[in-house]
Amino acid sequence: MKIGLIREGKVPPDKRVPFTPAQTEEIQQRFPEVTIICQESPIRCFEDKEYRDHGISVQADVRDCDVLMGIKEVPIDKLIDNKTYLFFSHTIKKQPYNRKLLQAVLAKRIRLIDYEVLKDKLGNRLVAFGRYAGIVGAYNGLWTYGKRYGTFSLRRAHECFDVNDLKLELRKVKLPPIKIILTGAGRVGKGSMETLDSAGIRKVGVYDFLTRKFDEPVYVQLSSADYHARKEGGAFNREEFHVHPERYTSSFIIFTQVADMLLAGAYWNPKAPVLFTREDMLAPDFKVSVIADITCDIDGSIPSTKHATTIPDPLYDYDPATDQLHPPFSNEKHITVMAVDNLPCELPRSASEEFGQDLINRVLPLLIHADQDDIIKRATIADQGRLTDAFNYLQDYVDGK
């Protein structure tokens, strides 16, 4: 099998890679039947020379490869007929901007395997960048607070060489005794905790967070059970909440009355109640002044997330009184929002290393040898010019209906 690492073509460019140079060498040692080819690229976080130094052929043309692997969506004019591709296609939710991409995949009889739906039998994702979204998102939240109040200054995350460099930078954080809310306990939540812990911010329980005053900065990590209650009464049921979130109401507002910063890292189901409303934000006891929306759900659970921001321009101010956006730090009554939607791209070397190792350990053996649990099969969106059975629901999307 010949695997090609393709050049990222989406604009703005993504510097991440499926495999680091050292990992390509590891693959060829562990899987002698595999040859790795690297397509020339001027934008990767790893230079072409680094791949050559590990004995990998770097060339302009990858048409002779069997499997082509990238990160973001491949431009339609770069798709090669009758190949197997692995990338994040962003089509499974019928995203309008990628309809033509899926139409082209089908027309070119491409076998498309989407990283997002590579899951084990229990539904756990095998590869993801969530941890780095959390690490960078929480870092950006702290950076934003320092910028807004002038209490300390950090380099931008993307100016750090890797995650270890970023964690050294966190030693500069000097916060007053503020309270920080972190939502989410998955990959994003755990990544955010890494940043907060590296910054020396103490984690406290829900009751203490709500009732006690501290002489140091603290954070609380909230799960869904901490701020949702059944409409009909009775105990919170996690399984029921995941299937029928509309049966619950939110009590999140009590946390905004004591907290200064919100790091939003929890998945939000559109059927679930929002965390709070614009009217809640107008209340005199709404205390939060900095929101880092790591999940970046536009018009979702947080009313101030009006649009995604970019790495070069990561912040804006939100005025709940007018529901309007303004330049950051333009008024002390505004709430400063960080809503970058491609956070792992700020630490491309470290994020790629973790992602690639998971691919090597969890996915490549299935792709090369045997897919006994049908993991690859379940993650295949299209094959031989047709949608697979699991993704037939996308047919009306493909047809433009």
Short mmCIF file of C-alpha atoms in Angstrom, two decimals, residues 141-142 145-146 149 151-152 172-178 180 196 199 201 215-218 261:
data_model
loop_
_atom_site.label_atom_id
_atom_site.label_comp_id
_atom_site.label_asym_id
_atom_site.label_seq_id
_atom_site.Cartn_x
_atom_site.Cartn_y
_atom_site.Cartn_z
CA GLY A 141 -9.19 32.75 27.64
CA LEU A 142 -6.39 33.56 30.10
CA TYR A 145 -8.24 38.32 30.57
CA GLY A 146 -4.66 39.56 30.78
CA TYR A 149 -7.33 44.03 32.54
CA THR A 151 -2.63 42.20 34.75
CA PHE A 152 -0.13 40.16 32.72
CA LYS A 172 3.60 34.46 33.52
CA VAL A 173 -0.10 34.31 34.45
CA LYS A 174 -0.82 36.52 37.45
CA LEU A 175 -4.54 36.57 38.19
CA PRO A 176 -6.43 38.28 40.99
CA PRO A 177 -8.77 36.04 43.03
CA ILE A 178 -11.24 35.50 40.18
CA ILE A 180 -13.52 30.61 36.32
CA LEU A 196 -5.58 25.83 34.03
CA ALA A 199 -1.18 28.09 35.19
CA ILE A 201 -5.16 27.80 39.16
CA ASP A 215 -7.86 34.80 48.11
CA GLU A 216 -6.55 33.13 44.93
CA PRO A 217 -7.94 32.37 41.45
CA VAL A 218 -10.00 29.17 41.28
CA MET A 261 -14.72 34.03 33.18
#
